[in-house]
Coordinates of C-alpha atoms and ligand atoms in Angstrom, one line a residue:
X1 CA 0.0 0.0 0.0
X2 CA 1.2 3.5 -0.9
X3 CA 1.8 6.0 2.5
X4 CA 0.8 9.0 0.8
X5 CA -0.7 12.5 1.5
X6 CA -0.2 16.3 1.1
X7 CA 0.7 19.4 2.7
X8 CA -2.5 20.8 5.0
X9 CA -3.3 24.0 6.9
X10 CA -2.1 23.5 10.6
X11 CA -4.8 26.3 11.3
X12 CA -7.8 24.1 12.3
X13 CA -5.5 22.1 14.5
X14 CA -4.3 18.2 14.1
X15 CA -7.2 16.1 14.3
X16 CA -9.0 18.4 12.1
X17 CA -5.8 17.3 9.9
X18 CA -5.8 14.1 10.2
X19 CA -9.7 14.0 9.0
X20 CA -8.6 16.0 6.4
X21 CA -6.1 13.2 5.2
X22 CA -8.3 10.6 5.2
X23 CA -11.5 12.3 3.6
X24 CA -9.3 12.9 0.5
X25 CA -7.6 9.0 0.1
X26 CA -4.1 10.2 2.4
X27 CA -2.6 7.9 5.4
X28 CA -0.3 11.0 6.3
X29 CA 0.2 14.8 5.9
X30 CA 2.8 17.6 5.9
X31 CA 1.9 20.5 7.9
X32 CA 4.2 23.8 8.8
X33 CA 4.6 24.0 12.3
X34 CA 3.8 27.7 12.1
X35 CA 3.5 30.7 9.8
X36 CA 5.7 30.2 7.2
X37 CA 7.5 33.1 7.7
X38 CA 8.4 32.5 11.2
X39 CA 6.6 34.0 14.3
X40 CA 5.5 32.7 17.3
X41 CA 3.8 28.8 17.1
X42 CA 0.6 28.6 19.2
X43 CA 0.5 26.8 22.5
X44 CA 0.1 23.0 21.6
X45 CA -3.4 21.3 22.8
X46 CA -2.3 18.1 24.5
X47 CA -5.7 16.9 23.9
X48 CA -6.1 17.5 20.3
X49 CA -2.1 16.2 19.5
X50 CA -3.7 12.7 21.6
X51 CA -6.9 12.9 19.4
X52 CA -4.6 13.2 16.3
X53 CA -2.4 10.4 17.3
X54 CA -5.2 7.9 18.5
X55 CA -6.9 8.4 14.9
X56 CA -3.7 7.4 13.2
X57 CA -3.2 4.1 15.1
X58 CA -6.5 3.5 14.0
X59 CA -6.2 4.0 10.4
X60 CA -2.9 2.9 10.4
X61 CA -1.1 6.2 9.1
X62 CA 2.7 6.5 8.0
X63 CA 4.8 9.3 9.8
X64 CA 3.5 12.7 9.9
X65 CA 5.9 15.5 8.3
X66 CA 6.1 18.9 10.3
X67 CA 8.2 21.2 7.9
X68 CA 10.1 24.3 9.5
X69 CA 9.5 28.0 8.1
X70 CA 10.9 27.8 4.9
X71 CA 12.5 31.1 5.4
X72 CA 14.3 29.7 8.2
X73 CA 18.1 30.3 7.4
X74 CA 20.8 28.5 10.1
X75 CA 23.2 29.6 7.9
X76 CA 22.9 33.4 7.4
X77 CA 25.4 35.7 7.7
X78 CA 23.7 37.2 10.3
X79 CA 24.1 36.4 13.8
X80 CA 20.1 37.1 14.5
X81 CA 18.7 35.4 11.9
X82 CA 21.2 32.2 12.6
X83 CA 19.7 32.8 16.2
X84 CA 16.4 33.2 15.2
X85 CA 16.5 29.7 13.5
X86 CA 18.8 27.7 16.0
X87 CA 15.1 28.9 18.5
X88 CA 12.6 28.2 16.5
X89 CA 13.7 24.7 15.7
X90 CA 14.7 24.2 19.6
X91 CA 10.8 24.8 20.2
X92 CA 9.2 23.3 17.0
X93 CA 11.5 20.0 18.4
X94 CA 10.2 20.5 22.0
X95 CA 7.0 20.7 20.9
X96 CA 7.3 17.6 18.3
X97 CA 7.6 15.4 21.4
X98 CA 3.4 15.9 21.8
X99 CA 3.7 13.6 18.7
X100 CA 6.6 11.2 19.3
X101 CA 8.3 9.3 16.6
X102 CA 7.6 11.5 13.9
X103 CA 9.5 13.3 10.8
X104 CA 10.6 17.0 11.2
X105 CA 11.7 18.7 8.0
X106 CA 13.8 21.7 7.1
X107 CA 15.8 23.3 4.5
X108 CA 19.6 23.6 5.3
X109 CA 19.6 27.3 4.0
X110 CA 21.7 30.0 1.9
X111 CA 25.3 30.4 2.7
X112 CA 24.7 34.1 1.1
X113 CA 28.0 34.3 -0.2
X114 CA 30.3 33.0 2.1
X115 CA 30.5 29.8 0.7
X116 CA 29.1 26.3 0.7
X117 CA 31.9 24.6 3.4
X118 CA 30.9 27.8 5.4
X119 CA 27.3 27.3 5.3
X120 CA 28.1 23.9 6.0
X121 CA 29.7 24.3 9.3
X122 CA 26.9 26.8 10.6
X123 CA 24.3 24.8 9.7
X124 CA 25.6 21.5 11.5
X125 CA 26.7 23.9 14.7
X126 CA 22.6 24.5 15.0
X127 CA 22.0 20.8 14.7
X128 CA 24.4 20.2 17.3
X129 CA 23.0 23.1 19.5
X130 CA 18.9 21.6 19.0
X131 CA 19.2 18.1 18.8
X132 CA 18.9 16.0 22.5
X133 CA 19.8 12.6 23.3
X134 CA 15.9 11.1 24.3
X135 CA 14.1 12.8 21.5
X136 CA 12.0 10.7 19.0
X137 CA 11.5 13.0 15.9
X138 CA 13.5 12.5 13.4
X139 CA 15.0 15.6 11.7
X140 CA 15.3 15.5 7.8
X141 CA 17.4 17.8 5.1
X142 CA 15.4 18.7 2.5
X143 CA 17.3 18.1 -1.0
X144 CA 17.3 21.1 -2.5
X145 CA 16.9 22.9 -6.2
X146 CA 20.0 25.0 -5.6
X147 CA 18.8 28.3 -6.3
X148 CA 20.6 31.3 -5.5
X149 CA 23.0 30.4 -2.9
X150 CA 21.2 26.8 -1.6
X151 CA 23.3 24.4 0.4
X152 CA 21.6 20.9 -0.1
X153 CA 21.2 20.6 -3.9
X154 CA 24.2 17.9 -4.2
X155 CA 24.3 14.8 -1.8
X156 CA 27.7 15.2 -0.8
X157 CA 26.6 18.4 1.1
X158 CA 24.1 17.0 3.3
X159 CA 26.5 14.4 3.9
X160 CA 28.8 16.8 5.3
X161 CA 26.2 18.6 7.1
X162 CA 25.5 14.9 9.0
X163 CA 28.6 14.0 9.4
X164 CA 29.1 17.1 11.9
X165 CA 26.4 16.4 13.1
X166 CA 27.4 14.4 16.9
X167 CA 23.7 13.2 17.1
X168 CA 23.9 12.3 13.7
X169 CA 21.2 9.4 14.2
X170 CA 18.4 11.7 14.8
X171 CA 19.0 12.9 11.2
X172 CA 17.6 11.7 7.9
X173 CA 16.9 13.1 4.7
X174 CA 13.6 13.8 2.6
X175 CA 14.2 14.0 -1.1
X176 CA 12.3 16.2 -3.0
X177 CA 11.5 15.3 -6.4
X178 CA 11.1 18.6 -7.9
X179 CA 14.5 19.6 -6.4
X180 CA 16.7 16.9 -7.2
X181 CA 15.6 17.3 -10.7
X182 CA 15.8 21.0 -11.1
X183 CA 19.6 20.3 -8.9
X184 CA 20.7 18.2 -12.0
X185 CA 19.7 14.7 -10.2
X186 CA 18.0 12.4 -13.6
X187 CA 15.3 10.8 -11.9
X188 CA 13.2 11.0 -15.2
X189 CA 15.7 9.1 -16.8
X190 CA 17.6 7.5 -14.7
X191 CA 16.0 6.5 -11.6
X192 CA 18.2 3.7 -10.7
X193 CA 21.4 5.9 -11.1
X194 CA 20.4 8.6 -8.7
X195 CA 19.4 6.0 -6.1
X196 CA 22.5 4.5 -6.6
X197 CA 24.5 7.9 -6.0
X198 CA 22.4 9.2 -3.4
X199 CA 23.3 5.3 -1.7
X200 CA 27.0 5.8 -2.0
X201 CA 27.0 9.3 -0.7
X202 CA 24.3 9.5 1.9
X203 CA 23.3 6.1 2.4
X204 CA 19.5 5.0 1.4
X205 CA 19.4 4.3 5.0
X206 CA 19.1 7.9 5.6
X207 CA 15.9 8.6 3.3
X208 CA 13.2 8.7 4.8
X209 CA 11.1 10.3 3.0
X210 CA 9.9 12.0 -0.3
X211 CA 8.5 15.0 -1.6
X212 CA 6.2 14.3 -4.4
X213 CA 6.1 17.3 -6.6
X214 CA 6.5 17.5 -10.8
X215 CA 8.7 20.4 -12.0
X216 CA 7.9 23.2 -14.5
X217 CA 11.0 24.0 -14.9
X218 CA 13.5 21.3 -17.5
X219 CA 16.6 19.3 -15.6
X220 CA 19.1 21.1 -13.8
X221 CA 17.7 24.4 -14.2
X222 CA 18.0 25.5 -10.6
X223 CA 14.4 27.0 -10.2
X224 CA 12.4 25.1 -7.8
X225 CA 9.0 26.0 -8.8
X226 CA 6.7 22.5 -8.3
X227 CA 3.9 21.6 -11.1
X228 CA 1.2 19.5 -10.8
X229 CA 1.7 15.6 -11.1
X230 CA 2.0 14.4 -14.5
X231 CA 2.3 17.8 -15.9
X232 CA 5.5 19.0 -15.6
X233 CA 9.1 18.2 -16.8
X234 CA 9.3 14.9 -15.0
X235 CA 6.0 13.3 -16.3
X236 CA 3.8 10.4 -14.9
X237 CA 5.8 7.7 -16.4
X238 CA 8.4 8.9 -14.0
X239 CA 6.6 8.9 -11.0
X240 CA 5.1 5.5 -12.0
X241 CA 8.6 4.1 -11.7
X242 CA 9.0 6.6 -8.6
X243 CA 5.8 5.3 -5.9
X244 CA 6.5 1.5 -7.2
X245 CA 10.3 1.5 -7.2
X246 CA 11.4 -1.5 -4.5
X247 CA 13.3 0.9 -2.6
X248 CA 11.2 3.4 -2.1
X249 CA 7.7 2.2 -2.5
X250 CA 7.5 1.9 1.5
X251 CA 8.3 5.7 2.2
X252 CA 5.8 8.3 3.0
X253 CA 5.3 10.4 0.1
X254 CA 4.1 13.8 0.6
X255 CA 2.5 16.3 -2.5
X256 CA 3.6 19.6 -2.3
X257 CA 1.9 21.0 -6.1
X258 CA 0.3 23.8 -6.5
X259 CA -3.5 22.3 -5.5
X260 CA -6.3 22.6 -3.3
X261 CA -7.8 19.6 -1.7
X262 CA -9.6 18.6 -4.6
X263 CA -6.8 18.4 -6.9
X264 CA -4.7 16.9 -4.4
X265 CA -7.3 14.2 -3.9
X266 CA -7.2 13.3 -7.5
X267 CA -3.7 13.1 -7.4
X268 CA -3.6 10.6 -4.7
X269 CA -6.2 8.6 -6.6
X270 CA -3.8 8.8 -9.4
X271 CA -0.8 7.8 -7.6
X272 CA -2.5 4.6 -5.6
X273 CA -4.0 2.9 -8.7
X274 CA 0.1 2.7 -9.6
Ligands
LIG301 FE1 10.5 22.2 1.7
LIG302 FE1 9.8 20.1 -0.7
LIG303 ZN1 10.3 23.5 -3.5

């Protein structure tokens, strides 16, 4: 069975969420932890994280994806802003332990000029500073498109970021289709290849999980701007291959296109008959 689902508005709370998920054909979701662009995260409601997790025993849902503020930056050349991220993910970590054992993804950031070993090192000096020894989330590196200044669109940079990393088994990656593409990776053509490079960099024990997203943009153009399944650059015959490959088929896969709920649901229709 294929662990899919899409990203949801956090505003109605988590079980509201997790209805959501199911009503359109999901066993998961990806949810921002809070406004996008930063700001202060509501006071969690014990009983509505409890409701949340007590409907996904019963429907037997994958791992829920919390996604950081994409304007987050831990590796800015600014002291503030590096600050500003190092406490937002120390809370939005705090505050994943209301939903134990699930996925917590960010984007590593732009190194703004001052290089990628640079960004590198800043980036993994946050991870050291947030992560804590009895914590059950799991905290993933988004692959990214490599615009602009992006640390994260080849595999050998999030390697190095995790391999700073002294905690480095609380961290995993999630592998965004529409990135990898636009960062050069063939997954259109050459599935097997990527998978193969991502195993000898990273490790494929590290993925955990994907991004489902088609691209408008062609390979390796460095844009990052997601299309709807099927009708971007990558095509359905690609993601065919993608949701049944044997190495991936098991991971949650989360849509990020540019959809409401109703197109999403189609999506996920389309995806499962695969
Ligand atoms: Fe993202
Ligand atoms: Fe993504
Ligand atoms: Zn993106």
């Amino acid at each position: 069975m294929l662990n899919i689902g899409c990203h949801l508005s956090v505003s109605k709370g988590f079980l509201a969420m997790g209805k959501q998920a199911i009503a359109i054909g999901g066993n998961t979701f990806q949810f921002f932890t809070r406004n996008p662009r930063g700001g202060k995260a509501k006071d969690i409601d014990k009983a509505d994280a409890d409701a949340l997790l007590e409907l996904m025993k019963e429907n037997n849902f994958a791992k829920i994806l919390a996604h950081a503020p994409y304007t987050l930056n831990p590796c800015s050349k600014d002291e503030k802003t590096r600050e500003f991220a190092f406490q937002t993910m120390e809370d939005d970590l705090r505050r994943m332990e209301y939903l134990p054992h699930n996925l917590y993804n960010f984007h590593p950031g732009s190194h703004v000029g001052q290089g990628v070993d640079k960004g590198i090192e800043l980036i993994s000096e946050v991870l050291n500073s947030v992560l804590f020894e009895d914590m059950t989330t799991t905290v993933l590196l988004e692959t990214m498109a490599g615009k602009g200044s992006e640390v994260g669109s080849r595999f050998e940079e999030l390697r190095a970021i995790i391999d700073r990393v002294e905690l480095s088994d609380k961290m995993g990656v999630c592998l965004d289709t529409c990135h990898v593409f636009d960062g050069g990776y063939d997954i259109k053509e050459n599935l097997d290849g990527v998978l193969e490079e991502f195993d000898r960099v990273i490790g494929l024990d590290r993925l955990k999980a994907i991004h489902i997203n088609d691209s408008k943009n062609p390979l390796g153009s460095h844009k990052d701007r997601h299309e709807k399944i099927g009708e971007g650059f990558i095509g359905l015959d690609a993601f065919e291959r993608i949701v049944t490959h044997p190495i991936l088929r098991s991971l949650p896969f989360y849509l990020e296109t540019p959809n409401e709920l109703d197109g999403y649901q189609k999506e996920i229709e389309l995806l499962k008959k695969f």
